[in-house]
CSV table of C-alpha atoms in Angstrom, one decimal:
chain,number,residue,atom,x,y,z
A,1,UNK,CA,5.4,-103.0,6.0
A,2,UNK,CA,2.9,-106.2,6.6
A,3,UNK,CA,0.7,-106.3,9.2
A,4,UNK,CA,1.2,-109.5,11.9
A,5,UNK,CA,-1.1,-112.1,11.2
A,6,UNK,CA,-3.5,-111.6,14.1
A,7,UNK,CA,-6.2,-114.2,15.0
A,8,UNK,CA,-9.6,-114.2,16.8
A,9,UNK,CA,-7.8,-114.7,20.1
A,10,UNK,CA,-5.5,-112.3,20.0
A,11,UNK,CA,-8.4,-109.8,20.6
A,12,UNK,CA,-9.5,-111.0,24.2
A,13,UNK,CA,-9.1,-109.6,26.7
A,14,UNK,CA,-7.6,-110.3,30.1
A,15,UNK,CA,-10.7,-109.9,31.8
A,16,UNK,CA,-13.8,-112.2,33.1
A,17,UNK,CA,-16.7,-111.7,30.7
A,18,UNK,CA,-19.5,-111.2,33.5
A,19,UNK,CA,-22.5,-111.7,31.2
A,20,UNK,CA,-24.9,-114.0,32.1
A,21,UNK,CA,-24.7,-117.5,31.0
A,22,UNK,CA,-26.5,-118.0,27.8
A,23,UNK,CA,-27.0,-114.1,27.3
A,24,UNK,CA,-26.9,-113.4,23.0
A,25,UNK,CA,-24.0,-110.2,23.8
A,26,UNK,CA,-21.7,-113.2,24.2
A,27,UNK,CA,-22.0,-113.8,20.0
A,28,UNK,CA,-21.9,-110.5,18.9
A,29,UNK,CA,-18.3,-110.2,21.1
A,30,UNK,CA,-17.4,-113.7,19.7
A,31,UNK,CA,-18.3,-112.6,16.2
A,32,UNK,CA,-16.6,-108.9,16.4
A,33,UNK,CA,-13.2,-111.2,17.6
A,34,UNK,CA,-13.9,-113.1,14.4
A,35,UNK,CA,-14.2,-110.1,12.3
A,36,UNK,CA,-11.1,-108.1,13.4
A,37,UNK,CA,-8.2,-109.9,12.4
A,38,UNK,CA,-9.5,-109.4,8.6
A,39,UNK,CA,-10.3,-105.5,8.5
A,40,UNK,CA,-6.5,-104.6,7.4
A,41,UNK,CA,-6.2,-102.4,10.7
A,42,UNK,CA,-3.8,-103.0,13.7
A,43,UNK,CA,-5.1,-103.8,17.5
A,44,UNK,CA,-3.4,-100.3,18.7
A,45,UNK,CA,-5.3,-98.2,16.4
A,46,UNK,CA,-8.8,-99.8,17.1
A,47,UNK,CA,-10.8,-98.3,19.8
A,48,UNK,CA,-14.7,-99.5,21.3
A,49,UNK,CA,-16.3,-96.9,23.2
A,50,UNK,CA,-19.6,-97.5,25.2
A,51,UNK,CA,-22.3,-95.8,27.2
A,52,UNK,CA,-23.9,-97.5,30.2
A,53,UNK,CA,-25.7,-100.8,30.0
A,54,UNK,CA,-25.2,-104.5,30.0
A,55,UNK,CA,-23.6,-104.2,26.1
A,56,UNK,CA,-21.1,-101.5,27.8
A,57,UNK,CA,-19.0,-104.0,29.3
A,58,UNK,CA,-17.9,-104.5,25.6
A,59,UNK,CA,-14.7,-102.7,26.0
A,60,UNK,CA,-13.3,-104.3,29.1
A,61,UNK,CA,-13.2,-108.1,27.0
A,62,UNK,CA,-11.4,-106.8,23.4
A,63,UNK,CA,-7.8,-106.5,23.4
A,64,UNK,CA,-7.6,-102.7,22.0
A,65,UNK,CA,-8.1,-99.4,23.4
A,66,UNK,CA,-11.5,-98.6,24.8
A,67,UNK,CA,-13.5,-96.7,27.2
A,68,UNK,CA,-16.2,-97.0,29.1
A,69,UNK,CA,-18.4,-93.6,29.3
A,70,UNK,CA,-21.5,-92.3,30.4
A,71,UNK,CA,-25.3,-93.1,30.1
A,72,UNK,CA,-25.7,-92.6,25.9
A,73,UNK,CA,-22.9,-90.2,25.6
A,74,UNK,CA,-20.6,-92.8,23.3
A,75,UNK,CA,-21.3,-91.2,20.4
A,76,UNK,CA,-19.9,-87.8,21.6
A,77,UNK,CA,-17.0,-89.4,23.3
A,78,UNK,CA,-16.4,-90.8,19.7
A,79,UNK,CA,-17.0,-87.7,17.7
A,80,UNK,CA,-14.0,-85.6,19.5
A,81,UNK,CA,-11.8,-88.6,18.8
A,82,UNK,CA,-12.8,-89.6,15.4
A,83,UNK,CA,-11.8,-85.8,15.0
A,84,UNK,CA,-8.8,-85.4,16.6
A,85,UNK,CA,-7.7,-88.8,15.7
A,86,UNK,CA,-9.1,-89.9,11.9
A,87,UNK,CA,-6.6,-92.2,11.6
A,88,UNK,CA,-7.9,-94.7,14.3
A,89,UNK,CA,-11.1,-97.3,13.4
A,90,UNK,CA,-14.2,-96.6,16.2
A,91,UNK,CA,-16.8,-98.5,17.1
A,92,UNK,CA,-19.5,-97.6,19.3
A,93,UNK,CA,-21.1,-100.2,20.8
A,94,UNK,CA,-24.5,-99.6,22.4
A,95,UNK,CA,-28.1,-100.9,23.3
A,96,UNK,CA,-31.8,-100.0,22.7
A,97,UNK,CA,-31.8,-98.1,26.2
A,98,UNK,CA,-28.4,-96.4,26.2
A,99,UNK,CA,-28.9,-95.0,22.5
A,100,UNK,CA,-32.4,-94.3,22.3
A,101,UNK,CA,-33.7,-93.1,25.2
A,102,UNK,CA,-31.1,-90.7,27.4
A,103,UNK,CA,-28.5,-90.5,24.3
A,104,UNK,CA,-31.2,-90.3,21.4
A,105,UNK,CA,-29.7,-87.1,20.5
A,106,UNK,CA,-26.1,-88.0,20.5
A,107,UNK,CA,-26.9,-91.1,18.3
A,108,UNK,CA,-29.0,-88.8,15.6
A,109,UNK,CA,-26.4,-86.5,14.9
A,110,UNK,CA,-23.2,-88.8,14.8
A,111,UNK,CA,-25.6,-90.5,12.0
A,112,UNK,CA,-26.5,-87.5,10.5
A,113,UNK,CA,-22.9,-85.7,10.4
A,114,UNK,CA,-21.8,-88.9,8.9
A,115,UNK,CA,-18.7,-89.0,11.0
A,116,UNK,CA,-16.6,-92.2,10.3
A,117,UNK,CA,-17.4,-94.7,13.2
A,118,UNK,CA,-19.0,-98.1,13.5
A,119,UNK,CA,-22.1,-98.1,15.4
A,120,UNK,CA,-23.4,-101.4,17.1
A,121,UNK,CA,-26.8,-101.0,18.3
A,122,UNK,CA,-28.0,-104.3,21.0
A,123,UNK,CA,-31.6,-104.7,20.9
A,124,UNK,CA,-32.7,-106.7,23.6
A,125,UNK,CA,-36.1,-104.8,23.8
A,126,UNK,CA,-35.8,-104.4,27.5
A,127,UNK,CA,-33.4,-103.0,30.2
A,128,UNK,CA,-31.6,-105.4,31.7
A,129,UNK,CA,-29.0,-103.9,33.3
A,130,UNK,CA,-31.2,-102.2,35.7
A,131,UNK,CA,-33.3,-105.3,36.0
A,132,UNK,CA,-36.4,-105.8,33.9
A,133,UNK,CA,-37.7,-102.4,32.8
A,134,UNK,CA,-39.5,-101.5,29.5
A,135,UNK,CA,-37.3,-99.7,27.0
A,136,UNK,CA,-38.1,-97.3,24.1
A,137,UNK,CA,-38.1,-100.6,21.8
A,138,UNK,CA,-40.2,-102.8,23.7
A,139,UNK,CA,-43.4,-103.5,22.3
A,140,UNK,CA,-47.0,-102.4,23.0
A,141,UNK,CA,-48.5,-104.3,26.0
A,142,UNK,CA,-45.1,-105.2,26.6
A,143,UNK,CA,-45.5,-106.0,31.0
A,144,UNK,CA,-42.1,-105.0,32.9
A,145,UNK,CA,-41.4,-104.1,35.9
A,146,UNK,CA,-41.8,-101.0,35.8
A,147,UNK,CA,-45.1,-101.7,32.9
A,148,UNK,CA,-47.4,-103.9,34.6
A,149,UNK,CA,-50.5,-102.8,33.2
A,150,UNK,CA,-48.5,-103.2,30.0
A,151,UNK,CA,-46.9,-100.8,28.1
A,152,UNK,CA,-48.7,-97.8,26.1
A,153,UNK,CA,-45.6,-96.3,24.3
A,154,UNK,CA,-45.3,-97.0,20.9
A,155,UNK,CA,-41.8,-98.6,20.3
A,156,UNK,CA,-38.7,-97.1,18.5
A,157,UNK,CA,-37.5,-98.5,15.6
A,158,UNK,CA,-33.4,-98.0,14.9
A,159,UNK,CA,-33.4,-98.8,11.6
A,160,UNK,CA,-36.5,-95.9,10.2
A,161,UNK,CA,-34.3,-93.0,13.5
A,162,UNK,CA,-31.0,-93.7,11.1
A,163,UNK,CA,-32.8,-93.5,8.0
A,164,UNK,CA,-34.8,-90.6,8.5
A,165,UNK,CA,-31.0,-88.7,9.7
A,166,UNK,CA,-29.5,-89.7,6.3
A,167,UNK,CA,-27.2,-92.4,7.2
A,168,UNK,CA,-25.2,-93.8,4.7
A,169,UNK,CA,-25.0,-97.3,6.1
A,170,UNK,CA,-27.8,-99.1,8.0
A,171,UNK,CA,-28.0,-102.9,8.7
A,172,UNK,CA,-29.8,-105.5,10.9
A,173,UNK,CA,-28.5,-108.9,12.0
A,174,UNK,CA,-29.1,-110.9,15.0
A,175,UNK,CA,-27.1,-112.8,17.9
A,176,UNK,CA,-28.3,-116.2,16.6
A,177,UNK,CA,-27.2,-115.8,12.8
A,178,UNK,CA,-23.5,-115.7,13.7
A,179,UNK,CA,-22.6,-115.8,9.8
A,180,UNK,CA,-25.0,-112.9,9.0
A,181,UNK,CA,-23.9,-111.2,11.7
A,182,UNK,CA,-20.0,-111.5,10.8
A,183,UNK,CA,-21.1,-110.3,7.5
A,184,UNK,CA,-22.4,-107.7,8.8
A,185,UNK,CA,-19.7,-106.7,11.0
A,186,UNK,CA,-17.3,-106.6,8.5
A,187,UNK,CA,-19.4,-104.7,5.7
A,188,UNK,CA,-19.8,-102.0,8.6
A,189,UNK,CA,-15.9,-101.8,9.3
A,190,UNK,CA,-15.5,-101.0,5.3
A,191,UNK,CA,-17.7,-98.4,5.0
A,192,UNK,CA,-16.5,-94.4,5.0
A,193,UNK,CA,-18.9,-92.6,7.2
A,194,UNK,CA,-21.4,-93.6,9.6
A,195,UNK,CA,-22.3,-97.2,9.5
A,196,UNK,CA,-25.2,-98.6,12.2
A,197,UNK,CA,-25.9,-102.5,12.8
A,198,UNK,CA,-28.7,-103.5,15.0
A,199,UNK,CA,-28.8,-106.5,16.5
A,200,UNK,CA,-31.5,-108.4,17.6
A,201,UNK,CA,-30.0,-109.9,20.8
A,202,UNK,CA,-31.9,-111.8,23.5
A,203,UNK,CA,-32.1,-111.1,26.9
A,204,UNK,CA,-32.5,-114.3,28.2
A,205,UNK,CA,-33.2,-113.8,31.8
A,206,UNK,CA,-36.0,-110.5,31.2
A,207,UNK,CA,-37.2,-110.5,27.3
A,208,UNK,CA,-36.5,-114.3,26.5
A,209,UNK,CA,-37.8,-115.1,23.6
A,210,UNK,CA,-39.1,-111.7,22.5
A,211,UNK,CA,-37.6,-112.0,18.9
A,212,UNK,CA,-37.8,-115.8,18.7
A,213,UNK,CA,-39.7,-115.5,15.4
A,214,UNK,CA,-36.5,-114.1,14.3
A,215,UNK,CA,-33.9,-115.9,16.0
A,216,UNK,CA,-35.3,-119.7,15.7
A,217,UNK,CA,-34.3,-121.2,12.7
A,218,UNK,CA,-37.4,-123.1,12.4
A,219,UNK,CA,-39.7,-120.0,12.6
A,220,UNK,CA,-37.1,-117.6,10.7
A,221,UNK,CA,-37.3,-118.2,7.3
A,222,UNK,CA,-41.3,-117.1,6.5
A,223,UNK,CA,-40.9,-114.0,9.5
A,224,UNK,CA,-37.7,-112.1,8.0
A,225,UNK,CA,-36.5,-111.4,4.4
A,226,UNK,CA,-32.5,-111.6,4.1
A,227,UNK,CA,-32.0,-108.4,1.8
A,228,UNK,CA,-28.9,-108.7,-1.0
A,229,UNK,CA,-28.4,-106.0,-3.1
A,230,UNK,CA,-29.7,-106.3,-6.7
A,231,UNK,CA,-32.1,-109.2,-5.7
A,232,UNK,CA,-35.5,-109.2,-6.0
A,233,UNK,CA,-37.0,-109.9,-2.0
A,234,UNK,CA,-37.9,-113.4,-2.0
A,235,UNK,CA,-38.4,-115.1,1.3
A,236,UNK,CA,-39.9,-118.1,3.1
A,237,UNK,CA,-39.6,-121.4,3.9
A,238,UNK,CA,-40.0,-123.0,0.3
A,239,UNK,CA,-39.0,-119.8,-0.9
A,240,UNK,CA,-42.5,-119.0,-2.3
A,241,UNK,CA,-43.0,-115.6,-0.9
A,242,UNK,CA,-42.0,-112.6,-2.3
A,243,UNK,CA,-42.5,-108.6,-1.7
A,244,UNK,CA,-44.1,-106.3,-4.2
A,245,UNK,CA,-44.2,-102.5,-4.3
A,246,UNK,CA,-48.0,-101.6,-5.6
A,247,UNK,CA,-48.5,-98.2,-5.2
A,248,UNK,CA,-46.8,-96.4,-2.5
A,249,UNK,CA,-46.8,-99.6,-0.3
A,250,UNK,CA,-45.1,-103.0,0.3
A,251,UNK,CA,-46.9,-106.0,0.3
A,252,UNK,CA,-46.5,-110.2,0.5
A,253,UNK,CA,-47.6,-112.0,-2.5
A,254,UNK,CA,-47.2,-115.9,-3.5
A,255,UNK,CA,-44.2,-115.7,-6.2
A,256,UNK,CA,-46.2,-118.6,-8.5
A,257,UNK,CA,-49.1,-115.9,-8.8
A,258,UNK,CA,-46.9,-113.5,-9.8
A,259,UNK,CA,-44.6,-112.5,-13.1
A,260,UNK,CA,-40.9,-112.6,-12.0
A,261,UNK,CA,-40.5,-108.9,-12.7
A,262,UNK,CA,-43.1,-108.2,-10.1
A,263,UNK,CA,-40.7,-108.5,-7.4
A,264,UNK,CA,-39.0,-105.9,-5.7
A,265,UNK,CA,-35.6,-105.5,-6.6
A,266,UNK,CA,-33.3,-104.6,-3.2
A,267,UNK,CA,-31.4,-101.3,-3.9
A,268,UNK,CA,-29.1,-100.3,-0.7
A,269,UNK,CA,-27.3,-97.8,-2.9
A,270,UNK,CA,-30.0,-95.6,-4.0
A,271,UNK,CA,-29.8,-92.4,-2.3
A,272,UNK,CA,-33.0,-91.6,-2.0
A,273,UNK,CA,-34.1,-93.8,1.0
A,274,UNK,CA,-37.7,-94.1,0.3
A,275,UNK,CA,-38.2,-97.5,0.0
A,276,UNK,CA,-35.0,-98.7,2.6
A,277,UNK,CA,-37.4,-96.4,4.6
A,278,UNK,CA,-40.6,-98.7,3.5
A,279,UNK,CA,-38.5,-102.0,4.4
A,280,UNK,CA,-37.5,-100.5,7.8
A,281,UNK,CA,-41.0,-100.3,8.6
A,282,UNK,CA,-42.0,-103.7,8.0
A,283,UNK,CA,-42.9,-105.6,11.2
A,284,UNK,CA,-43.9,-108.9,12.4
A,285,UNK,CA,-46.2,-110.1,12.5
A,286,UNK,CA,-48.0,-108.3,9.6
A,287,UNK,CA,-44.4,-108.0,7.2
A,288,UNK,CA,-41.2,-110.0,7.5
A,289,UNK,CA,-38.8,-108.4,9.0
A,290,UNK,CA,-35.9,-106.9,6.7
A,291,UNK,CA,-32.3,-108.6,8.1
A,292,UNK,CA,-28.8,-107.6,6.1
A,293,UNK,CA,-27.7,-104.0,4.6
A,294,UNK,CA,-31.0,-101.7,4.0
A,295,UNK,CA,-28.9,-98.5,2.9
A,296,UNK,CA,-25.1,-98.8,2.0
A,297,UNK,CA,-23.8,-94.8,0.4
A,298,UNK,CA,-21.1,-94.3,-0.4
A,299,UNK,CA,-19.0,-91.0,-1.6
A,300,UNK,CA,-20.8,-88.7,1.1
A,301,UNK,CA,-18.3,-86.3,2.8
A,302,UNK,CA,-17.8,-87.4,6.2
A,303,UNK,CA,-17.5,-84.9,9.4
A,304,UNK,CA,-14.1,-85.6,10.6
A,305,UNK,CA,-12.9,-85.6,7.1
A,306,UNK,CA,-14.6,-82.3,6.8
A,307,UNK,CA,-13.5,-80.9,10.5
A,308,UNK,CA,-9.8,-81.4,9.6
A,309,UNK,CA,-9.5,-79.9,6.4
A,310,UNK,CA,-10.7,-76.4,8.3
A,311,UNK,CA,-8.6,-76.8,10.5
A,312,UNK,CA,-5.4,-77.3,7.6
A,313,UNK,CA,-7.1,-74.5,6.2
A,314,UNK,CA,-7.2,-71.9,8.8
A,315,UNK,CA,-3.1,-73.7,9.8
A,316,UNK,CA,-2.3,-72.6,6.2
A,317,UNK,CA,-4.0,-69.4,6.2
A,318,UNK,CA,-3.1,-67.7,9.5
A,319,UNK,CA,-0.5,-70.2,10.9
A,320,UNK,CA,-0.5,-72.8,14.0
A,321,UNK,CA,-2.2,-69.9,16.8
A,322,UNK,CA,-1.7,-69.3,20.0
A,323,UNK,CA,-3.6,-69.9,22.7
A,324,UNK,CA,-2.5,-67.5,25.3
A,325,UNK,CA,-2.8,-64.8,22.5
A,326,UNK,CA,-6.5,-66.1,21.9
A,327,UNK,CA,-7.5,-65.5,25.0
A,328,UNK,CA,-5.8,-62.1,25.2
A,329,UNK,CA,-7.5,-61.4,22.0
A,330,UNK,CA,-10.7,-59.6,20.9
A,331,UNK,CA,-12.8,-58.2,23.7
A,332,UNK,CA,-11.5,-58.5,27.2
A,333,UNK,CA,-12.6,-57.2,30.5
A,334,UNK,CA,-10.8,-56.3,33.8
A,335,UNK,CA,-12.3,-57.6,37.1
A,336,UNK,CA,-11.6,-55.5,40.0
C-alpha cells in the first residue's frame, strides 16, 4: 500500500508560531516541514518530543504526535517510547541549555545506548527563554545577564560530548544554510541508532550575531570547512585552504604549497573517532569550523532493538507473565 503524497504543508500545525520575528528556530521548523514528506514514514507514526526552552515549542507547530516535557528530560521521555514503540520515527528536539546543562546526563546516554531517535540540538549559545543568561556553550568573556563580569566557564562543545559517548551519527549545520541544513535533516532521519544535529541558530534578540562568522555568507567560506565523506578538507573563499594532519594534530595550510595527497581525506565512517574527535575540536577563530556529517556508523546494535528482543526472549521462554503473580512472587512481607 503507497503512502499519500504529503507536502511541506501538510505538517503545520494549527497553532500560532510564537517565536520572535526574525528568530533562526523559524528555519530549522521550515526545513524539518521540508524534510518530512520524503522520509518514507507516515504523519501518525512520527513523534517530536521536547524539554523546556524556546526550541520546545517545536511540537506544538508540526502536524504529528508530540509532547512537550520537562527541563532536559526529552531524551528519557523518548527512550521508554522508542522502546515500547520501535516502530514509530522520534525526534528530539532540544537546545544548548535544555540538553547540556540540567539534562546532560539524559542526552549522554540516549547517545551512548545508541537508541534509534533523531536528536536536534539548537545552539543559540545563550538562554533565551529565560531572558539573556549565559549557557554551558556560551563563550569565555561571554557578558549576560546573569555574567557581567563575563563569563569564566569554559564552553561545551556538542559535537566532542557525542563523540566521546560513541555515537554513531554526529552532524553540524546552521539556521542560515537552509540546503545544508535539509541535508542534514534528512541524512539524520536515515540513520539506525542515535543520530545528533547541532545547529548553529541565532538568537537574535540576546546572542545576535554570536556565530555570524558562520552564518554570513560573506565571512563563511574561510571560517568553516563543509565536510563530504571521502574528500580531502579543502575550504575558503578561492578554495585555497586546506587541512593537514602532521603528527597527532590538525593544521591550515595554503593547498598551492602543498602536494595533493597532503590533504586530509574526510572519513565519517571510520569507527575509530579519533580524528571526527580532532575536527570536533576545531574552533574559530584559530581552526574553521567543521559543518556537515563528522561520524556516520552504521551496523551498531541499537537499544530498543536490543530491549525488545529480551523481552521476545523471556515471552518465549517463560510465556506472557503476570503481574499480579509478580508481585505475589518471591519474597513478601505482611504489615500488621
Amino acid at each position: 500500500m503507497s503512502l499519500p503524497v504529503l507536502k511541506a504543508t501538510d505538517f503545520a500545525s494549527d497553532q500560532d508560531v510564537r517565536w520572535c520575528p526574525g528568530c533562526g528556530d523559524y528555519s530549522i521548523l521550515a526545513q524539518m516541514k521540508k524534510v518530512l514528506p520524503n522520509v518514507g514514514v507516515p504523519r501518525e507514526k512520527i513523534v517530536f518530543i521536547s524539554g523546556i526552552g524556546c526550541s520546545s515549542r517545536f511540537p506544538y507547530y508540526m502536524n504529528t504526535y508530540g509532547m512537550h516535557s520537562i527541563h532536559g528530560r526529552a531524551p528519557g521521555f523518548a527512550t521508554g517510547l522508542k522502546s515500547t514503540r520501535p516502530d514509530l520515527m522520534v525526534w528530539v528536539i532540544t537546545g544548548d541549555g535544555d540538553s547540556l546543562s540540567i539534562g546532560g546526563n539524559h542526552f549522554i546516554h540516549a547517545i551512548r545506548r545508541n537508541l534509534d531517535i533523531n536528536i536536534v540540538l539548537f545552539n543559540n549559545r545563550i538562554y533565551g527563554l529565560t531572558k539573556g543568561q549565559y549557557s554551558p556553550t556560551s563563550a569565555e568573556g561571554q557578558i549576560t545577564k546573569s555574567t557581567p563580569m563575563g563569563s569564566i566557564d569554559h564552553p561545551l562543545s556538542p559535537l566532542s560530548i557525542a563523540l566521546a559517548a560513541e555515537a554513531t551519527f554526529v552532524a553540524r549545520s546552521m539556521d542560515a544554510h537552509v540546503k545544508h541544513l535539509g541535508d542534514m535533516l534528512m541524512a539524520a532521519s536515515q540513520h539506525k541508532g542515535t543520530s545528533l544535529v547541532e545547529v548553529y541558530q541565532n538568537c537574535n534578540v540576546f546572542n545576535d550575531g554570536a556565530m555570524a562568522y558562520a552564518q554570513e555568507k560573506k565571512q563563511r567560506p574561510n571560517n568553516i570547512i563543509e565536510l563530504e565523506h571521502g574528500k580531502p578538507m579543502i575550504f575558503g573563499e578561492n578554495r585555497d585552504k586546506g587541512i593537514r594532519l602532521t603528527g597527532n594534530h590538525l593544521e591550515v595550510v595554503d593547498t598551492a604549497d602543498v602536494p595533493a595527497d597532503d590533504l586530509l581525506i574526510h572519513d565519517a565512517h571510520n569507527p575509530d573517532p579519533s580524528i571526527q574527535m580532532m575536527l570536533a575540536r576545531m574552533r574559530y577563530p584559530v581552526m574553521p569550523e567543521p559543518f556537515g556529517i563528522l561520524r556516520q556508523v552504521d551496523g551498531v546494535a541499537t537499544y530498543n532493538d536490543q530491549i525488545n528482543d529480551q523481552v521476545t526472549t523471556a515471552k518465549r521462554e517463560k510465556g506472557e507473565g503476570d503481574l499480579n503473580t509478580l508481585f505475589h512472587s518471591g519474597d513478601t512481607w505482611n504489615v500488621a
